[in-house]
């Protein structure tokens, strides 16, 4: 059985935050690297740590005081870390602390102003899931 | 139950009335009195644009009055289009593409018309 998760929310807190109304796409990428070494008993994979990034596409909300773009911009300018939480419905959530490494705004002549942001996560990405299959 | 499609269509019709007058048709009629604005669903009609918002498209056909020359029809449509673009934007909606002028038949009448795309974002 496939469970579709709706009712998605995304927040980034650095002073202010909730971007759910403007989000078009968000993704959580966790990548583990390893090194394989040869031993007398065969090859062994040694974990080298996990690198996690968050990417997010959204519509520009123009509200620097309480908007999603404003929170990301403030964090980027200050070089500070903020907290993020991405939730799917009432059941699943990814959360953690991250720094903003990229923030862009695109202004096409024939459409809305769109933005993209990349965040690098410090430490593990928290994950809570209460779905009962 | 009200729905965003009906609400946005009526809001668009209301925004056009100060420009076009009483000849704003919120649904395609069998006959029109020109100059006129006729609202029809766009294609795609509705599509998700963010996690909590849907973009609704309306196709507005603007028809020039049945007057003398082609030059008159051009001038009237040019004026009408730009006033409608202003009114639509003032109502918080976005204007997409404006199609080229063509001849269109409504009942017994053949009129010069253009089609203008309007995009409205509504909450899910």
Tab-separated table of C-alpha atoms in Angstrom:
chain	number	residue	atom	x	y	z
A	1	UNK	CA	0.000	0.000	0.000
A	2	UNK	CA	1.268	3.481	-0.836
A	3	UNK	CA	0.720	6.338	1.588
A	4	UNK	CA	0.602	9.802	0.047
A	5	UNK	CA	1.490	12.628	2.381
A	6	UNK	CA	-0.317	15.918	1.859
A	7	UNK	CA	-0.542	19.075	3.931
A	8	UNK	CA	3.125	19.914	3.698
A	9	UNK	CA	4.766	22.727	5.663
A	10	UNK	CA	8.250	24.194	5.650
A	11	UNK	CA	9.661	26.604	8.193
A	12	UNK	CA	13.057	28.200	8.636
A	13	UNK	CA	13.518	30.091	11.849
A	14	UNK	CA	16.052	32.861	12.069
A	15	UNK	CA	14.050	35.614	13.641
A	16	UNK	CA	11.009	34.719	11.514
A	17	UNK	CA	9.946	31.951	9.190
A	18	UNK	CA	6.917	29.993	7.859
A	19	UNK	CA	7.218	29.594	4.099
A	20	UNK	CA	4.601	26.920	3.505
A	21	UNK	CA	2.317	29.119	1.406
A	22	UNK	CA	5.152	29.970	-0.977
A	23	UNK	CA	6.991	26.657	-1.273
A	24	UNK	CA	6.910	24.914	-4.635
A	25	UNK	CA	9.505	22.226	-3.993
A	26	UNK	CA	11.653	21.212	-1.057
A	27	UNK	CA	14.065	18.342	-0.737
A	28	UNK	CA	16.184	16.787	1.967
A	29	UNK	CA	19.374	15.129	0.743
A	30	UNK	CA	21.507	12.996	3.033
A	31	UNK	CA	24.672	11.566	1.623
A	32	UNK	CA	26.992	9.189	3.451
A	33	UNK	CA	30.522	8.778	2.216
A	34	UNK	CA	32.732	5.820	2.987
A	35	UNK	CA	36.178	4.490	2.372
A	36	UNK	CA	36.841	0.897	1.598
A	37	UNK	CA	39.999	-0.612	3.016
A	38	UNK	CA	41.451	-4.034	2.475
A	39	UNK	CA	42.120	-6.257	5.432
A	40	UNK	CA	43.356	-9.805	5.789
A	41	UNK	CA	39.737	-10.817	6.218
A	42	UNK	CA	38.541	-8.986	3.102
A	43	UNK	CA	37.390	-5.483	2.330
A	44	UNK	CA	35.761	-3.316	4.973
A	45	UNK	CA	33.788	-0.119	4.395
A	46	UNK	CA	34.622	2.612	6.877
A	47	UNK	CA	32.031	5.378	7.268
A	48	UNK	CA	33.359	8.905	6.709
A	49	UNK	CA	30.353	10.842	7.943
A	50	UNK	CA	27.097	12.162	6.540
A	51	UNK	CA	26.618	15.378	4.603
A	52	UNK	CA	23.079	16.695	4.571
A	53	UNK	CA	21.617	19.518	2.542
A	54	UNK	CA	18.182	21.078	2.182
A	55	UNK	CA	17.089	22.710	-1.038
A	56	UNK	CA	13.989	24.731	-1.464
A	57	UNK	CA	12.210	26.495	-4.351
A	58	UNK	CA	9.592	29.072	-3.478
A	59	UNK	CA	7.783	32.190	-4.580
A	60	UNK	CA	9.228	35.453	-3.350
A	61	UNK	CA	7.050	36.736	-0.513
A	62	UNK	CA	8.608	40.178	-0.255
A	63	UNK	CA	8.073	40.474	3.461
A	64	UNK	CA	11.495	41.034	4.969
A	65	UNK	CA	10.082	41.403	8.471
A	66	UNK	CA	8.279	38.077	8.754
A	67	UNK	CA	8.664	36.323	5.437
A	68	UNK	CA	10.442	33.165	4.373
A	69	UNK	CA	12.850	35.006	2.069
A	70	UNK	CA	13.544	37.517	4.835
A	71	UNK	CA	14.470	34.831	7.338
A	72	UNK	CA	16.825	33.129	4.875
A	73	UNK	CA	18.380	36.440	3.803
A	74	UNK	CA	19.005	37.485	7.403
A	75	UNK	CA	20.692	34.185	8.187
A	76	UNK	CA	22.807	34.329	5.027
A	77	UNK	CA	23.920	37.909	5.661
A	78	UNK	CA	24.827	37.170	9.274
A	79	UNK	CA	26.482	33.841	8.499
A	80	UNK	CA	24.420	32.408	11.311
A	81	UNK	CA	22.577	29.146	11.589
A	82	UNK	CA	18.854	28.760	11.963
A	83	UNK	CA	16.498	25.900	12.566
A	84	UNK	CA	14.393	24.272	9.898
A	85	UNK	CA	11.458	21.924	9.967
A	86	UNK	CA	9.757	20.266	7.026
A	87	UNK	CA	6.571	18.427	7.835
A	88	UNK	CA	4.301	16.232	5.775
A	89	UNK	CA	0.771	16.215	7.113
A	90	UNK	CA	0.571	15.393	10.809
A	91	UNK	CA	2.823	12.412	10.640
A	92	UNK	CA	6.309	13.087	9.319
A	93	UNK	CA	8.906	15.721	10.054
A	94	UNK	CA	12.510	16.459	9.190
A	95	UNK	CA	14.259	19.030	11.344
A	96	UNK	CA	17.638	20.347	12.333
A	97	UNK	CA	20.021	23.265	12.334
A	98	UNK	CA	21.431	24.637	9.110
A	99	UNK	CA	23.272	27.512	7.518
A	100	UNK	CA	22.140	29.128	4.301
A	101	UNK	CA	24.754	28.584	1.607
A	102	UNK	CA	22.846	29.867	-1.399
A	103	UNK	CA	19.890	32.152	-1.960
A	104	UNK	CA	18.735	33.414	-5.329
A	105	UNK	CA	15.791	35.311	-6.738
A	106	UNK	CA	14.730	35.192	-10.373
A	107	UNK	CA	12.496	37.812	-11.934
A	108	UNK	CA	11.098	36.725	-15.309
A	109	UNK	CA	9.047	39.125	-17.401
A	110	UNK	CA	6.165	36.713	-17.798
A	111	UNK	CA	5.685	35.303	-14.337
A	112	UNK	CA	6.071	35.563	-10.600
A	113	UNK	CA	9.375	36.176	-8.830
A	114	UNK	CA	10.787	32.811	-7.838
A	115	UNK	CA	13.552	31.983	-5.373
A	116	UNK	CA	15.843	29.090	-4.594
A	117	UNK	CA	17.775	28.373	-1.438
A	118	UNK	CA	20.351	25.793	-0.411
A	119	UNK	CA	21.048	24.977	3.222
A	120	UNK	CA	23.778	22.820	4.701
A	121	UNK	CA	22.802	20.965	7.839
A	122	UNK	CA	24.928	20.914	10.963
A	123	UNK	CA	24.735	17.538	12.652
A	124	UNK	CA	22.130	14.898	11.872
A	125	UNK	CA	18.776	15.556	10.275
A	126	UNK	CA	16.103	14.773	12.830
A	127	UNK	CA	13.318	12.579	11.527
A	128	UNK	CA	10.057	11.645	13.161
A	129	UNK	CA	7.485	9.484	11.501
A	130	UNK	CA	4.334	8.160	13.084
A	131	UNK	CA	2.852	6.440	10.048
A	132	UNK	CA	1.553	2.982	10.770
A	133	UNK	CA	1.755	0.988	7.505
B	1	UNK	CA	-20.507	25.686	-1.141
B	2	UNK	CA	-18.396	28.425	-2.691
B	3	UNK	CA	-15.296	27.356	-4.525
B	4	UNK	CA	-12.216	29.307	-5.680
B	5	UNK	CA	-13.026	28.783	-9.358
B	6	UNK	CA	-16.410	30.515	-9.151
B	7	UNK	CA	-15.107	33.166	-6.768
B	8	UNK	CA	-12.153	34.061	-9.008
B	9	UNK	CA	-14.324	34.081	-12.158
B	10	UNK	CA	-16.813	36.479	-10.588
B	11	UNK	CA	-13.984	38.651	-9.231
B	12	UNK	CA	-12.495	38.875	-12.720
B	13	UNK	CA	-15.874	39.781	-14.211
B	14	UNK	CA	-16.303	42.517	-11.592
B	15	UNK	CA	-12.834	43.899	-12.393
B	16	UNK	CA	-13.702	44.116	-16.097
B	17	UNK	CA	-17.090	45.810	-15.719
B	18	UNK	CA	-15.709	49.354	-15.170
B	19	UNK	CA	-13.834	49.010	-18.472
B	20	UNK	CA	-16.171	47.057	-20.710
B	21	UNK	CA	-19.471	48.127	-19.163
B	22	UNK	CA	-22.406	45.790	-18.943
B	23	UNK	CA	-21.202	43.562	-21.775
B	24	UNK	CA	-19.062	41.381	-19.542
B	25	UNK	CA	-20.144	37.769	-19.906
B	26	UNK	CA	-19.015	35.624	-16.982
B	27	UNK	CA	-19.850	32.545	-19.090
B	28	UNK	CA	-19.901	32.096	-22.888
B	29	UNK	CA	-23.220	33.431	-24.293
B	30	UNK	CA	-24.959	32.459	-27.532
B	31	UNK	CA	-25.058	36.087	-28.652
B	32	UNK	CA	-22.955	39.052	-27.597
B	33	UNK	CA	-23.348	42.808	-27.676
B	34	UNK	CA	-20.026	44.484	-28.486
B	35	UNK	CA	-17.664	45.720	-27.234
B	36	UNK	CA	-17.611	42.703	-25.009
B	37	UNK	CA	-15.526	40.550	-22.689
B	38	UNK	CA	-16.292	36.834	-22.528
B	39	UNK	CA	-14.775	34.675	-19.780
B	40	UNK	CA	-13.874	31.053	-20.450
B	41	UNK	CA	-11.719	28.535	-18.651
B	42	UNK	CA	-8.048	28.534	-19.568
B	43	UNK	CA	-5.980	25.476	-20.321
B	44	UNK	CA	-4.838	24.153	-17.955
B	45	UNK	CA	-7.736	25.442	-15.915
B	46	UNK	CA	-6.112	24.887	-12.529
B	47	UNK	CA	-2.720	23.594	-11.472
B	48	UNK	CA	-0.795	23.551	-8.192
B	49	UNK	CA	1.703	26.380	-7.909
B	50	UNK	CA	2.854	26.044	-4.297
B	51	UNK	CA	2.227	23.571	-1.481
B	52	UNK	CA	-0.926	25.429	-0.449
B	53	UNK	CA	-1.951	27.446	-3.499
B	54	UNK	CA	-3.451	26.671	-6.884
B	55	UNK	CA	-3.148	28.792	-9.996
B	56	UNK	CA	-6.385	29.224	-11.926
B	57	UNK	CA	-6.296	30.399	-15.540
B	58	UNK	CA	-9.062	32.273	-17.321
B	59	UNK	CA	-9.179	33.078	-21.014
B	60	UNK	CA	-10.815	36.429	-21.638
B	61	UNK	CA	-11.979	37.110	-25.194
B	62	UNK	CA	-12.223	40.827	-25.893
B	63	UNK	CA	-14.382	41.670	-28.905
B	64	UNK	CA	-14.376	45.062	-30.594
B	65	UNK	CA	-17.548	46.915	-31.426
B	66	UNK	CA	-19.018	46.296	-34.873
B	67	UNK	CA	-17.896	49.524	-36.373
B	68	UNK	CA	-16.641	50.691	-39.742
B	69	UNK	CA	-13.101	49.858	-40.673
B	70	UNK	CA	-10.378	47.460	-39.668
B	71	UNK	CA	-8.402	50.479	-38.498
B	72	UNK	CA	-11.253	51.324	-36.114
B	73	UNK	CA	-11.312	47.765	-34.800
B	74	UNK	CA	-7.546	47.787	-34.232
B	75	UNK	CA	-7.655	51.093	-32.389
B	76	UNK	CA	-10.569	50.058	-30.225
B	77	UNK	CA	-9.028	46.691	-29.299
B	78	UNK	CA	-5.655	48.254	-28.540
B	79	UNK	CA	-7.267	50.695	-26.143
B	80	UNK	CA	-9.492	48.006	-24.629
B	81	UNK	CA	-6.642	45.540	-24.101
B	82	UNK	CA	-4.452	48.015	-22.264
B	83	UNK	CA	-7.246	49.213	-20.004
B	84	UNK	CA	-8.142	45.609	-19.213
B	85	UNK	CA	-4.505	44.746	-18.437
B	86	UNK	CA	-4.396	47.631	-15.962
B	87	UNK	CA	-7.717	46.651	-14.362
B	88	UNK	CA	-6.744	42.995	-14.034
B	89	UNK	CA	-3.433	43.848	-12.379
B	90	UNK	CA	-5.148	46.329	-10.057
B	91	UNK	CA	-7.451	43.496	-8.970
B	92	UNK	CA	-4.452	41.449	-7.834
B	93	UNK	CA	-4.422	39.065	-10.787
B	94	UNK	CA	-1.633	38.417	-13.283
B	95	UNK	CA	-1.862	38.853	-17.032
B	96	UNK	CA	-0.313	36.115	-19.145
B	97	UNK	CA	-0.135	36.121	-22.898
B	98	UNK	CA	-2.276	38.268	-25.155
B	99	UNK	CA	-3.167	36.471	-28.358
B	100	UNK	CA	-3.226	37.980	-31.811
B	101	UNK	CA	-6.282	39.602	-33.322
B	102	UNK	CA	-8.644	37.309	-35.209
B	103	UNK	CA	-12.108	37.256	-36.646
B	104	UNK	CA	-14.591	35.351	-34.492
B	105	UNK	CA	-18.240	34.515	-35.026
B	106	UNK	CA	-20.813	34.848	-32.242
B	107	UNK	CA	-24.253	33.861	-33.502
B	108	UNK	CA	-24.910	36.083	-36.510
B	109	UNK	CA	-22.160	38.539	-35.691
B	110	UNK	CA	-18.551	38.317	-36.843
B	111	UNK	CA	-16.265	40.445	-34.712
B	112	UNK	CA	-12.589	41.283	-34.326
B	113	UNK	CA	-11.363	39.689	-31.124
B	114	UNK	CA	-8.294	38.841	-29.097
B	115	UNK	CA	-7.799	36.364	-26.259
B	116	UNK	CA	-6.053	37.412	-23.067
B	117	UNK	CA	-4.853	34.982	-20.409
B	118	UNK	CA	-5.446	35.856	-16.748
B	119	UNK	CA	-3.848	33.930	-13.874
B	120	UNK	CA	-5.215	33.971	-10.357
B	121	UNK	CA	-3.660	32.332	-7.327
B	122	UNK	CA	-6.181	30.850	-4.905
B	123	UNK	CA	-5.749	29.091	-1.581
B	124	UNK	CA	-6.372	25.332	-1.592
